[in-house]
Amino acid sequence: MSTRAHGPTAGFHWLRRAINVGRHNSRALFAGAAVLMAVWLMPTVLQLVLMAAFKPGEDVTIAIGALMTLLWLATLVPLMGGYLRMIDAGEHGQPAHARDIFQLFRSGAAWGACVRFALLMLLVHLLVGYVLVTLFGQGVMEWYLDAAEKIQQAQQAGVAAGGTPPQLPDAPSGTAGLVGLGSLWLLLFGCAFAIGLGQVAIGGRGVREATVDGFAGTARNLAPLLVMAVLGVGAMAVVAVGMFLVLLVVGGVAGLLHPTLGLAAILPLYVAFLTVLYAVVLSVMYQIWRDVAGPAPVAGPSPPDQLEPHHLEA
């Protein structure tokens, strides 16, 4: 299955369609996003609990972090694949429910394919990150470790709570360039991951083929990807400012009655904001996959009941 190239305006249409995707089944879309958000946070919360309970040394801390990463890959990525399937079902006029995000767990082959794809992409991500730091980040890792050590020492001494903040070393001259390259790589990696995961979860492609499709489709659609990134960052900035003002007003008014009431008032709003954000991000992933690597569009409109499903058997 070959990938397709699109013009720069496709980036705008990906965002527009992603925002409108909830018109088919908003209940399933947002309920599924809430589950994804909870699973996303679960390994981090579990790691913090283990760290607070056992206060392990550096080696054990690294081992716990690696274990939580594997847990995250084994649960979240198949759920993301199920979420993409759920969106696809709604777009083709088929019944879709929030529980459909768990459908890949019903098939060992489908679940295993998603996990292997996630592991392969993680290795690619780490390898590229290592190359970028090696070539363009001279002294950045040493600076980061030194700064982290000083912050940790300040926290242990209680300085960060109310005393003089720690004196951090100046960042190396190449840090800004490395951050720029890293941001660009994250954008490209995210697009490749979206296309590849769609190929595995919906298109039924093998792991290696889906990975190749992901990076090939990304390379062929750099212009719309950059347009989408610029528009997305701009829209996110506006929404974030608006959300901050709403939380500030609601929390301030409720906090006048009682501080706990202020927290209780803003927490549901914040959770709702994150849920919508997760839904839009996953919807963007689906729109990119559909246009770049999904089934080729047929000439003329087709009724939903005449569109052939193209899911993996689960």
PDB file of C-alpha atoms in Angstrom:
ATOM      1  CA  MET A   1       0.000   0.000   0.000  1.00  0.00           C
ATOM      2  CA  SER A   2       1.746   3.154  -1.175  1.00  0.00           C
ATOM      3  CA  THR A   3       1.518   6.512   0.519  1.00  0.00           C
ATOM      4  CA  ARG A   4       0.125   9.652  -1.086  1.00  0.00           C
ATOM      5  CA  ALA A   5       1.450  13.231  -1.191  1.00  0.00           C
ATOM      6  CA  HIS A   6      -0.732  16.281  -0.529  1.00  0.00           C
ATOM      7  CA  GLY A   7      -0.404  20.019  -0.938  1.00  0.00           C
ATOM      8  CA  PRO A   8       0.210  22.486   1.912  1.00  0.00           C
ATOM      9  CA  THR A   9      -3.519  23.166   2.472  1.00  0.00           C
ATOM     10  CA  ALA A  10      -4.036  19.561   3.561  1.00  0.00           C
ATOM     11  CA  GLY A  11      -2.569  20.520   6.939  1.00  0.00           C
ATOM     12  CA  PHE A  12      -5.462  22.930   7.491  1.00  0.00           C
ATOM     13  CA  HIS A  13      -8.021  20.310   6.471  1.00  0.00           C
ATOM     14  CA  TRP A  14      -6.506  17.743   8.861  1.00  0.00           C
ATOM     15  CA  LEU A  15      -7.046  20.120  11.766  1.00  0.00           C
ATOM     16  CA  ARG A  16     -10.528  21.151  10.617  1.00  0.00           C
ATOM     17  CA  ARG A  17     -11.748  17.589  10.152  1.00  0.00           C
ATOM     18  CA  ALA A  18     -10.163  16.498  13.437  1.00  0.00           C
ATOM     19  CA  ILE A  19     -12.096  19.167  15.317  1.00  0.00           C
ATOM     20  CA  ASN A  20     -15.342  18.175  13.558  1.00  0.00           C
ATOM     21  CA  VAL A  21     -14.886  14.422  13.903  1.00  0.00           C
ATOM     22  CA  GLY A  22     -16.988  14.328  17.074  1.00  0.00           C
ATOM     23  CA  ARG A  23     -20.130  15.121  15.097  1.00  0.00           C
ATOM     24  CA  HIS A  24     -20.685  11.401  14.459  1.00  0.00           C
ATOM     25  CA  ASN A  25     -20.472  10.065  18.029  1.00  0.00           C
ATOM     26  CA  SER A  26     -19.229  12.608  20.539  1.00  0.00           C
ATOM     27  CA  ARG A  27     -20.057  10.413  23.540  1.00  0.00           C
ATOM     28  CA  ALA A  28     -17.794   7.573  22.395  1.00  0.00           C
ATOM     29  CA  LEU A  29     -15.096   9.991  21.262  1.00  0.00           C
ATOM     30  CA  PHE A  30     -14.772  11.855  24.546  1.00  0.00           C
ATOM     31  CA  ALA A  31     -15.349   8.854  26.814  1.00  0.00           C
ATOM     32  CA  GLY A  32     -12.608   6.975  24.987  1.00  0.00           C
ATOM     33  CA  ALA A  33     -10.303   9.996  25.262  1.00  0.00           C
ATOM     34  CA  ALA A  34     -10.915  10.115  29.020  1.00  0.00           C
ATOM     35  CA  VAL A  35      -9.865   6.461  29.320  1.00  0.00           C
ATOM     36  CA  LEU A  36      -6.751   7.150  27.254  1.00  0.00           C
ATOM     37  CA  MET A  37      -5.851  10.089  29.477  1.00  0.00           C
ATOM     38  CA  ALA A  38      -6.170   7.937  32.592  1.00  0.00           C
ATOM     39  CA  VAL A  39      -3.999   5.183  31.096  1.00  0.00           C
ATOM     40  CA  TRP A  40      -1.458   7.783  29.958  1.00  0.00           C
ATOM     41  CA  LEU A  41      -1.072   9.036  33.535  1.00  0.00           C
ATOM     42  CA  MET A  42      -1.169   5.607  35.206  1.00  0.00           C
ATOM     43  CA  PRO A  43       2.525   4.625  34.795  1.00  0.00           C
ATOM     44  CA  THR A  44       3.668   8.059  35.984  1.00  0.00           C
ATOM     45  CA  VAL A  45       1.465   7.913  39.086  1.00  0.00           C
ATOM     46  CA  LEU A  46       2.559   4.347  39.800  1.00  0.00           C
ATOM     47  CA  GLN A  47       6.218   5.328  39.443  1.00  0.00           C
ATOM     48  CA  LEU A  48       5.786   8.258  41.854  1.00  0.00           C
ATOM     49  CA  VAL A  49       4.092   5.974  44.379  1.00  0.00           C
ATOM     50  CA  LEU A  50       6.916   3.417  44.155  1.00  0.00           C
ATOM     51  CA  MET A  51       9.552   6.117  44.466  1.00  0.00           C
ATOM     52  CA  ALA A  52       7.869   7.628  47.524  1.00  0.00           C
ATOM     53  CA  ALA A  53       7.301   4.258  49.171  1.00  0.00           C
ATOM     54  CA  PHE A  54      10.726   2.657  48.679  1.00  0.00           C
ATOM     55  CA  LYS A  55      13.059   5.619  47.989  1.00  0.00           C
ATOM     56  CA  PRO A  56      15.264   3.449  45.725  1.00  0.00           C
ATOM     57  CA  GLY A  57      18.781   4.236  44.570  1.00  0.00           C
ATOM     58  CA  GLU A  58      19.762   5.445  41.124  1.00  0.00           C
ATOM     59  CA  ASP A  59      20.003   2.001  39.497  1.00  0.00           C
ATOM     60  CA  VAL A  60      16.642   0.857  40.840  1.00  0.00           C
ATOM     61  CA  THR A  61      15.086   4.171  39.801  1.00  0.00           C
ATOM     62  CA  ILE A  62      16.265   3.634  36.223  1.00  0.00           C
ATOM     63  CA  ALA A  63      14.909   0.069  36.289  1.00  0.00           C
ATOM     64  CA  ILE A  64      11.526   1.294  37.558  1.00  0.00           C
ATOM     65  CA  GLY A  65      11.431   3.936  34.818  1.00  0.00           C
ATOM     66  CA  ALA A  66      12.180   1.323  32.152  1.00  0.00           C
ATOM     67  CA  LEU A  67       9.499  -0.981  33.544  1.00  0.00           C
ATOM     68  CA  MET A  68       6.925   1.810  33.522  1.00  0.00           C
ATOM     69  CA  THR A  69       7.848   2.636  29.923  1.00  0.00           C
ATOM     70  CA  LEU A  70       7.202  -0.966  28.877  1.00  0.00           C
ATOM     71  CA  LEU A  71       3.896  -0.923  30.763  1.00  0.00           C
ATOM     72  CA  TRP A  72       2.977   2.300  28.962  1.00  0.00           C
ATOM     73  CA  LEU A  73       3.786   0.807  25.557  1.00  0.00           C
ATOM     74  CA  ALA A  74       1.909  -2.418  26.265  1.00  0.00           C
ATOM     75  CA  THR A  75      -1.291  -0.641  27.293  1.00  0.00           C
ATOM     76  CA  LEU A  76      -1.501   2.839  25.810  1.00  0.00           C
ATOM     77  CA  VAL A  77      -0.417   2.159  22.214  1.00  0.00           C
ATOM     78  CA  PRO A  78      -2.963  -0.662  21.632  1.00  0.00           C
ATOM     79  CA  LEU A  79      -5.619   1.602  23.154  1.00  0.00           C
ATOM     80  CA  MET A  80      -4.602   4.347  20.737  1.00  0.00           C
ATOM     81  CA  GLY A  81      -4.927   1.855  17.887  1.00  0.00           C
ATOM     82  CA  GLY A  82      -8.392   0.911  19.127  1.00  0.00           C
ATOM     83  CA  TYR A  83      -9.294   4.589  19.322  1.00  0.00           C
ATOM     84  CA  LEU A  84      -8.269   5.079  15.691  1.00  0.00           C
ATOM     85  CA  ARG A  85     -10.469   2.117  14.751  1.00  0.00           C
ATOM     86  CA  MET A  86     -13.355   3.653  16.688  1.00  0.00           C
ATOM     87  CA  ILE A  87     -12.993   6.925  14.757  1.00  0.00           C
ATOM     88  CA  ASP A  88     -12.785   4.994  11.488  1.00  0.00           C
ATOM     89  CA  ALA A  89     -15.979   3.119  12.286  1.00  0.00           C
ATOM     90  CA  GLY A  90     -17.813   6.377  12.978  1.00  0.00           C
ATOM     91  CA  GLU A  91     -16.492   7.949   9.776  1.00  0.00           C
ATOM     92  CA  HIS A  92     -17.852   4.980   7.807  1.00  0.00           C
ATOM     93  CA  GLY A  93     -21.290   5.127   9.434  1.00  0.00           C
ATOM     94  CA  GLN A  94     -20.720   2.026  11.568  1.00  0.00           C
ATOM     95  CA  PRO A  95     -21.683   1.714  15.263  1.00  0.00           C
ATOM     96  CA  ALA A  96     -18.945   2.963  17.592  1.00  0.00           C
ATOM     97  CA  HIS A  97     -18.723   2.797  21.376  1.00  0.00           C
ATOM     98  CA  ALA A  98     -16.106   3.941  23.880  1.00  0.00           C
ATOM     99  CA  ARG A  99     -15.373   0.316  24.818  1.00  0.00           C
ATOM    100  CA  ASP A 100     -14.193  -0.250  21.246  1.00  0.00           C
ATOM    101  CA  ILE A 101     -10.819   1.204  22.171  1.00  0.00           C
ATOM    102  CA  PHE A 102     -10.118  -2.106  23.957  1.00  0.00           C
ATOM    103  CA  GLN A 103     -10.785  -4.206  20.853  1.00  0.00           C
ATOM    104  CA  LEU A 104      -7.110  -4.819  20.022  1.00  0.00           C
ATOM    105  CA  PHE A 105      -6.686  -6.608  23.357  1.00  0.00           C
ATOM    106  CA  ARG A 106      -9.107  -9.275  22.146  1.00  0.00           C
ATOM    107  CA  SER A 107      -6.608 -10.461  19.551  1.00  0.00           C
ATOM    108  CA  GLY A 108      -3.096 -11.464  20.562  1.00  0.00           C
ATOM    109  CA  ALA A 109      -1.874 -10.833  17.009  1.00  0.00           C
ATOM    110  CA  ALA A 110      -3.329  -7.315  16.823  1.00  0.00           C
ATOM    111  CA  TRP A 111      -2.132  -6.372  20.309  1.00  0.00           C
ATOM    112  CA  GLY A 112       1.331  -7.806  19.654  1.00  0.00           C
ATOM    113  CA  ALA A 113       1.647  -5.954  16.354  1.00  0.00           C
ATOM    114  CA  CYS A 114       0.898  -2.632  18.049  1.00  0.00           C
ATOM    115  CA  VAL A 115       3.382  -3.305  20.849  1.00  0.00           C
ATOM    116  CA  ARG A 116       6.139  -4.389  18.445  1.00  0.00           C
ATOM    117  CA  PHE A 117       5.503  -1.298  16.325  1.00  0.00           C
ATOM    118  CA  ALA A 118       5.737   0.905  19.429  1.00  0.00           C
ATOM    119  CA  LEU A 119       9.001  -0.747  20.496  1.00  0.00           C
ATOM    120  CA  LEU A 120      10.513  -0.320  17.028  1.00  0.00           C
ATOM    121  CA  MET A 121       9.501   3.335  16.904  1.00  0.00           C
ATOM    122  CA  LEU A 122      10.921   3.867  20.399  1.00  0.00           C
ATOM    123  CA  LEU A 123      14.265   2.453  19.272  1.00  0.00           C
ATOM    124  CA  VAL A 124      14.268   4.725  16.210  1.00  0.00           C
ATOM    125  CA  HIS A 125      13.390   7.712  18.401  1.00  0.00           C
ATOM    126  CA  LEU A 126      16.204   6.970  20.875  1.00  0.00           C
ATOM    127  CA  LEU A 127      18.712   6.392  18.076  1.00  0.00           C
ATOM    128  CA  VAL A 128      17.900   9.683  16.325  1.00  0.00           C
ATOM    129  CA  GLY A 129      17.955  11.499  19.662  1.00  0.00           C
ATOM    130  CA  TYR A 130      21.390  10.069  20.409  1.00  0.00           C
ATOM    131  CA  VAL A 131      22.685  11.142  16.989  1.00  0.00           C
ATOM    132  CA  LEU A 132      21.308  14.678  17.406  1.00  0.00           C
ATOM    133  CA  VAL A 133      22.867  15.084  20.835  1.00  0.00           C
ATOM    134  CA  THR A 134      26.178  13.638  19.638  1.00  0.00           C
ATOM    135  CA  LEU A 135      26.415  15.848  16.553  1.00  0.00           C
ATOM    136  CA  PHE A 136      24.778  19.072  17.699  1.00  0.00           C
ATOM    137  CA  GLY A 137      24.673  18.976  21.479  1.00  0.00           C
ATOM    138  CA  GLN A 138      28.260  19.207  22.632  1.00  0.00           C
ATOM    139  CA  GLY A 139      28.181  19.677  26.387  1.00  0.00           C
ATOM    140  CA  VAL A 140      24.365  19.659  26.612  1.00  0.00           C
ATOM    141  CA  MET A 141      24.115  16.346  28.455  1.00  0.00           C
ATOM    142  CA  GLU A 142      26.809  17.374  30.944  1.00  0.00           C
ATOM    143  CA  TRP A 143      24.999  20.671  31.513  1.00  0.00           C
ATOM    144  CA  TYR A 144      21.672  18.893  31.978  1.00  0.00           C
ATOM    145  CA  LEU A 145      23.072  16.403  34.486  1.00  0.00           C
ATOM    146  CA  ASP A 146      24.856  19.167  36.391  1.00  0.00           C
ATOM    147  CA  ALA A 147      21.684  21.291  36.544  1.00  0.00           C
ATOM    148  CA  ALA A 148      19.567  18.313  37.599  1.00  0.00           C
ATOM    149  CA  GLU A 149      22.023  17.487  40.374  1.00  0.00           C
ATOM    150  CA  LYS A 150      21.981  21.061  41.706  1.00  0.00           C
ATOM    151  CA  ILE A 151      18.175  21.146  41.664  1.00  0.00           C
ATOM    152  CA  GLN A 152      18.000  17.820  43.487  1.00  0.00           C
ATOM    153  CA  GLN A 153      20.459  19.003  46.108  1.00  0.00           C
ATOM    154  CA  ALA A 154      18.434  22.187  46.608  1.00  0.00           C
ATOM    155  CA  GLN A 155      15.231  20.217  47.018  1.00  0.00           C
ATOM    156  CA  GLN A 156      16.811  17.865  49.541  1.00  0.00           C
ATOM    157  CA  ALA A 157      18.104  20.818  51.538  1.00  0.00           C
ATOM    158  CA  GLY A 158      14.720  22.512  51.459  1.00  0.00           C
ATOM    159  CA  VAL A 159      16.130  25.556  49.646  1.00  0.00           C
ATOM    160  CA  ALA A 160      13.702  25.354  46.761  1.00  0.00           C
ATOM    161  CA  ALA A 161      10.763  25.678  49.142  1.00  0.00           C
ATOM    162  CA  GLY A 162      11.501  29.195  50.284  1.00  0.00           C
ATOM    163  CA  GLY A 163      15.147  30.112  50.284  1.00  0.00           C
ATOM    164  CA  THR A 164      17.633  31.141  47.647  1.00  0.00           C
ATOM    165  CA  PRO A 165      17.093  29.231  44.382  1.00  0.00           C
ATOM    166  CA  PRO A 166      19.999  27.087  43.168  1.00  0.00           C
ATOM    167  CA  GLN A 167      22.556  28.721  40.894  1.00  0.00           C
ATOM    168  CA  LEU A 168      22.282  26.794  37.652  1.00  0.00           C
ATOM    169  CA  PRO A 169      25.140  26.724  35.124  1.00  0.00           C
ATOM    170  CA  ASP A 170      24.731  28.567  31.838  1.00  0.00           C
ATOM    171  CA  ALA A 171      23.472  26.449  28.971  1.00  0.00           C
ATOM    172  CA  PRO A 172      25.976  25.613  26.199  1.00  0.00           C
ATOM    173  CA  SER A 173      25.857  27.786  23.096  1.00  0.00           C
ATOM    174  CA  GLY A 174      24.381  25.024  20.919  1.00  0.00           C
ATOM    175  CA  THR A 175      21.401  24.323  23.175  1.00  0.00           C
ATOM    176  CA  ALA A 176      18.944  26.466  21.200  1.00  0.00           C
ATOM    177  CA  GLY A 177      19.863  24.786  17.922  1.00  0.00           C
ATOM    178  CA  LEU A 178      19.525  21.362  19.474  1.00  0.00           C
ATOM    179  CA  VAL A 179      16.096  22.266  20.867  1.00  0.00           C
ATOM    180  CA  GLY A 180      15.021  23.438  17.401  1.00  0.00           C
ATOM    181  CA  LEU A 181      16.217  20.247  15.731  1.00  0.00           C
ATOM    182  CA  GLY A 182      14.656  18.170  18.480  1.00  0.00           C
ATOM    183  CA  SER A 183      11.306  19.913  18.026  1.00  0.00           C
ATOM    184  CA  LEU A 184      11.422  19.310  14.274  1.00  0.00           C
ATOM    185  CA  TRP A 185      12.251  15.656  14.833  1.00  0.00           C
ATOM    186  CA  LEU A 186       9.358  15.295  17.298  1.00  0.00           C
ATOM    187  CA  LEU A 187       6.996  16.691  14.659  1.00  0.00           C
ATOM    188  CA  LEU A 188       8.260  14.284  11.994  1.00  0.00           C
ATOM    189  CA  PHE A 189       8.293  11.377  14.416  1.00  0.00           C
ATOM    190  CA  GLY A 190       4.737  12.102  15.533  1.00  0.00           C
ATOM    191  CA  CYS A 191       3.505  12.096  11.937  1.00  0.00           C
ATOM    192  CA  ALA A 192       5.337   8.858  11.140  1.00  0.00           C
ATOM    193  CA  PHE A 193       3.946   7.285  14.306  1.00  0.00           C
ATOM    194  CA  ALA A 194       0.391   8.316  13.385  1.00  0.00           C
ATOM    195  CA  ILE A 195       0.644   6.879   9.872  1.00  0.00           C
ATOM    196  CA  GLY A 196       2.366   3.702  11.021  1.00  0.00           C
ATOM    197  CA  LEU A 197      -0.061   3.034  13.874  1.00  0.00           C
ATOM    198  CA  GLY A 198      -2.990   3.513  11.509  1.00  0.00           C
ATOM    199  CA  GLN A 199      -1.421   1.028   9.120  1.00  0.00           C
ATOM    200  CA  VAL A 200      -1.000  -1.557  11.874  1.00  0.00           C
ATOM    201  CA  ALA A 201      -4.320  -1.046  13.679  1.00  0.00           C
ATOM    202  CA  ILE A 202      -6.628  -0.346  10.711  1.00  0.00           C
ATOM    203  CA  GLY A 203      -4.758  -1.212   7.524  1.00  0.00           C
ATOM    204  CA  GLY A 204      -3.488  -4.589   8.720  1.00  0.00           C
ATOM    205  CA  ARG A 205       0.103  -3.913   7.635  1.00  0.00           C
ATOM    206  CA  GLY A 206       3.092  -5.660   9.164  1.00  0.00           C
ATOM    207  CA  VAL A 207       5.267  -3.797  11.641  1.00  0.00           C
ATOM    208  CA  ARG A 208       8.199  -3.176   9.316  1.00  0.00           C
ATOM    209  CA  GLU A 209       5.982  -2.217   6.386  1.00  0.00           C
ATOM    210  CA  ALA A 210       3.956   0.147   8.580  1.00  0.00           C
ATOM    211  CA  THR A 211       7.137   1.791   9.855  1.00  0.00           C
ATOM    212  CA  VAL A 212       8.385   2.330   6.310  1.00  0.00           C
ATOM    213  CA  ASP A 213       4.986   3.703   5.295  1.00  0.00           C
ATOM    214  CA  GLY A 214       5.083   6.063   8.263  1.00  0.00           C
ATOM    215  CA  PHE A 215       8.399   7.679   7.431  1.00  0.00           C
ATOM    216  CA  ALA A 216       7.810   7.587   3.668  1.00  0.00           C
ATOM    217  CA  GLY A 217       4.420   9.265   4.061  1.00  0.00           C
ATOM    218  CA  THR A 218       5.944  11.868   6.362  1.00  0.00           C
ATOM    219  CA  ALA A 219       8.713  12.657   3.874  1.00  0.00           C
ATOM    220  CA  ARG A 220       6.149  13.118   1.093  1.00  0.00           C
ATOM    221  CA  ASN A 221       3.991  15.494   3.145  1.00  0.00           C
ATOM    222  CA  LEU A 222       6.416  17.883   4.800  1.00  0.00           C
ATOM    223  CA  ALA A 223       4.621  21.015   3.558  1.00  0.00           C
ATOM    224  CA  PRO A 224       1.146  20.194   4.938  1.00  0.00           C
ATOM    225  CA  LEU A 225       2.744  18.867   8.117  1.00  0.00           C
ATOM    226  CA  LEU A 226       4.503  22.184   8.734  1.00  0.00           C
ATOM    227  CA  VAL A 227       1.319  24.126   7.953  1.00  0.00           C
ATOM    228  CA  MET A 228      -0.599  21.967  10.415  1.00  0.00           C
ATOM    229  CA  ALA A 229       2.087  22.462  13.064  1.00  0.00           C
ATOM    230  CA  VAL A 230       2.030  26.249  12.727  1.00  0.00           C
ATOM    231  CA  LEU A 231      -1.762  26.426  12.793  1.00  0.00           C
ATOM    232  CA  GLY A 232      -1.949  23.928  15.641  1.00  0.00           C
ATOM    233  CA  VAL A 233       0.551  25.806  17.818  1.00  0.00           C
ATOM    234  CA  GLY A 234      -1.260  29.074  17.166  1.00  0.00           C
ATOM    235  CA  ALA A 235      -4.665  27.597  17.967  1.00  0.00           C
ATOM    236  CA  MET A 236      -3.291  25.869  21.059  1.00  0.00           C
ATOM    237  CA  ALA A 237      -1.832  29.130  22.343  1.00  0.00           C
ATOM    238  CA  VAL A 238      -5.179  30.900  21.966  1.00  0.00           C
ATOM    239  CA  VAL A 239      -7.097  28.036  23.591  1.00  0.00           C
ATOM    240  CA  ALA A 240      -4.566  27.745  26.439  1.00  0.00           C
ATOM    241  CA  VAL A 241      -4.821  31.463  27.225  1.00  0.00           C
ATOM    242  CA  GLY A 242      -8.609  31.293  27.161  1.00  0.00           C
ATOM    243  CA  MET A 243      -8.627  28.202  29.373  1.00  0.00           C
ATOM    244  CA  PHE A 244      -6.222  29.847  31.821  1.00  0.00           C
ATOM    245  CA  LEU A 245      -8.492  32.876  32.128  1.00  0.00           C
ATOM    246  CA  VAL A 246     -11.553  30.685  32.686  1.00  0.00           C
ATOM    247  CA  LEU A 247      -9.779  28.652  35.380  1.00  0.00           C
ATOM    248  CA  LEU A 248      -8.488  31.840  36.979  1.00  0.00           C
ATOM    249  CA  VAL A 249     -11.953  33.408  37.177  1.00  0.00           C
ATOM    250  CA  VAL A 250     -13.801  30.237  38.253  1.00  0.00           C
ATOM    251  CA  GLY A 251     -11.134  29.227  40.748  1.00  0.00           C
ATOM    252  CA  GLY A 252     -10.881  32.756  42.124  1.00  0.00           C
ATOM    253  CA  VAL A 253     -14.615  33.162  42.638  1.00  0.00           C
ATOM    254  CA  ALA A 254     -15.012  29.718  44.212  1.00  0.00           C
ATOM    255  CA  GLY A 255     -11.860  30.234  46.283  1.00  0.00           C
ATOM    256  CA  LEU A 256     -13.412  33.276  47.918  1.00  0.00           C
ATOM    257  CA  LEU A 257     -15.803  30.903  49.653  1.00  0.00           C
ATOM    258  CA  HIS A 258     -13.208  28.233  50.495  1.00  0.00           C
ATOM    259  CA  PRO A 259      -9.803  27.233  49.017  1.00  0.00           C
ATOM    260  CA  THR A 260     -10.920  23.618  48.679  1.00  0.00           C
ATOM    261  CA  LEU A 261     -13.997  24.727  46.786  1.00  0.00           C
ATOM    262  CA  GLY A 262     -11.773  26.625  44.345  1.00  0.00           C
ATOM    263  CA  LEU A 263      -9.793  23.465  43.600  1.00  0.00           C
ATOM    264  CA  ALA A 264     -12.990  21.431  43.291  1.00  0.00           C
ATOM    265  CA  ALA A 265     -14.340  23.952  40.785  1.00  0.00           C
ATOM    266  CA  ILE A 266     -11.331  24.086  38.451  1.00  0.00           C
ATOM    267  CA  LEU A 267     -10.402  20.385  38.511  1.00  0.00           C
ATOM    268  CA  PRO A 268     -13.380  19.183  36.411  1.00  0.00           C
ATOM    269  CA  LEU A 269     -12.773  21.988  33.912  1.00  0.00           C
ATOM    270  CA  TYR A 270      -9.110  21.055  33.614  1.00  0.00           C
ATOM    271  CA  VAL A 271      -9.925  17.361  33.150  1.00  0.00           C
ATOM    272  CA  ALA A 272     -12.507  18.250  30.500  1.00  0.00           C
ATOM    273  CA  PHE A 273      -9.941  20.392  28.683  1.00  0.00           C
ATOM    274  CA  LEU A 274      -7.414  17.552  28.664  1.00  0.00           C
ATOM    275  CA  THR A 275     -10.067  15.110  27.449  1.00  0.00           C
ATOM    276  CA  VAL A 276     -10.952  17.330  24.504  1.00  0.00           C
ATOM    277  CA  LEU A 277      -7.249  17.819  23.767  1.00  0.00           C
ATOM    278  CA  TYR A 278      -6.637  14.060  23.685  1.00  0.00           C
ATOM    279  CA  ALA A 279      -9.641  13.570  21.400  1.00  0.00           C
ATOM    280  CA  VAL A 280      -8.424  16.218  18.947  1.00  0.00           C
ATOM    281  CA  VAL A 281      -4.835  14.895  18.894  1.00  0.00           C
ATOM    282  CA  LEU A 282      -5.993  11.327  18.179  1.00  0.00           C
ATOM    283  CA  SER A 283      -8.395  12.636  15.568  1.00  0.00           C
ATOM    284  CA  VAL A 284      -5.546  14.500  13.861  1.00  0.00           C
ATOM    285  CA  MET A 285      -3.578  11.255  13.812  1.00  0.00           C
ATOM    286  CA  TYR A 286      -6.498   9.523  12.107  1.00  0.00           C
ATOM    287  CA  GLN A 287      -6.945  12.268   9.514  1.00  0.00           C
ATOM    288  CA  ILE A 288      -3.246  12.157   8.603  1.00  0.00           C
ATOM    289  CA  TRP A 289      -3.301   8.369   8.235  1.00  0.00           C
ATOM    290  CA  ARG A 290      -6.517   8.397   6.197  1.00  0.00           C
ATOM    291  CA  ASP A 291      -5.267  10.915   3.649  1.00  0.00           C
ATOM    292  CA  VAL A 292      -1.667   9.684   3.419  1.00  0.00           C
ATOM    293  CA  ALA A 293      -1.941   5.900   3.666  1.00  0.00           C
ATOM    294  CA  GLY A 294      -5.594   4.908   4.035  1.00  0.00           C
ATOM    295  CA  PRO A 295      -7.650   3.319   1.264  1.00  0.00           C
ATOM    296  CA  ALA A 296      -7.621   5.420  -1.896  1.00  0.00           C
ATOM    297  CA  PRO A 297     -10.783   7.542  -2.156  1.00  0.00           C
ATOM    298  CA  VAL A 298     -13.311   6.338  -4.705  1.00  0.00           C
ATOM    299  CA  ALA A 299     -14.792   8.605  -7.354  1.00  0.00           C
ATOM    300  CA  GLY A 300     -18.070  10.091  -6.230  1.00  0.00           C
ATOM    301  CA  PRO A 301     -19.835   9.801  -2.871  1.00  0.00           C
ATOM    302  CA  SER A 302     -20.702   6.392  -1.519  1.00  0.00           C
ATOM    303  CA  PRO A 303     -23.362   5.643   1.071  1.00  0.00           C
ATOM    304  CA  PRO A 304     -21.912   4.587   4.426  1.00  0.00           C
ATOM    305  CA  ASP A 305     -23.382   1.074   4.157  1.00  0.00           C
ATOM    306  CA  GLN A 306     -21.495   0.507   0.895  1.00  0.00           C
ATOM    307  CA  LEU A 307     -18.081   1.311   2.282  1.00  0.00           C
ATOM    308  CA  GLU A 308     -16.128  -1.830   2.987  1.00  0.00           C
ATOM    309  CA  PRO A 309     -14.603  -2.016   6.475  1.00  0.00           C
ATOM    310  CA  HIS A 310     -10.856  -2.568   6.489  1.00  0.00           C
ATOM    311  CA  HIS A 311     -10.192  -3.546  10.084  1.00  0.00           C
ATOM    312  CA  LEU A 312      -7.935  -6.279  11.370  1.00  0.00           C
ATOM    313  CA  GLU A 313      -9.793  -9.292  12.605  1.00  0.00           C
ATOM    314  CA  ALA A 314      -9.960  -9.091  16.362  1.00  0.00           C
TER     315      ALA A 314
END
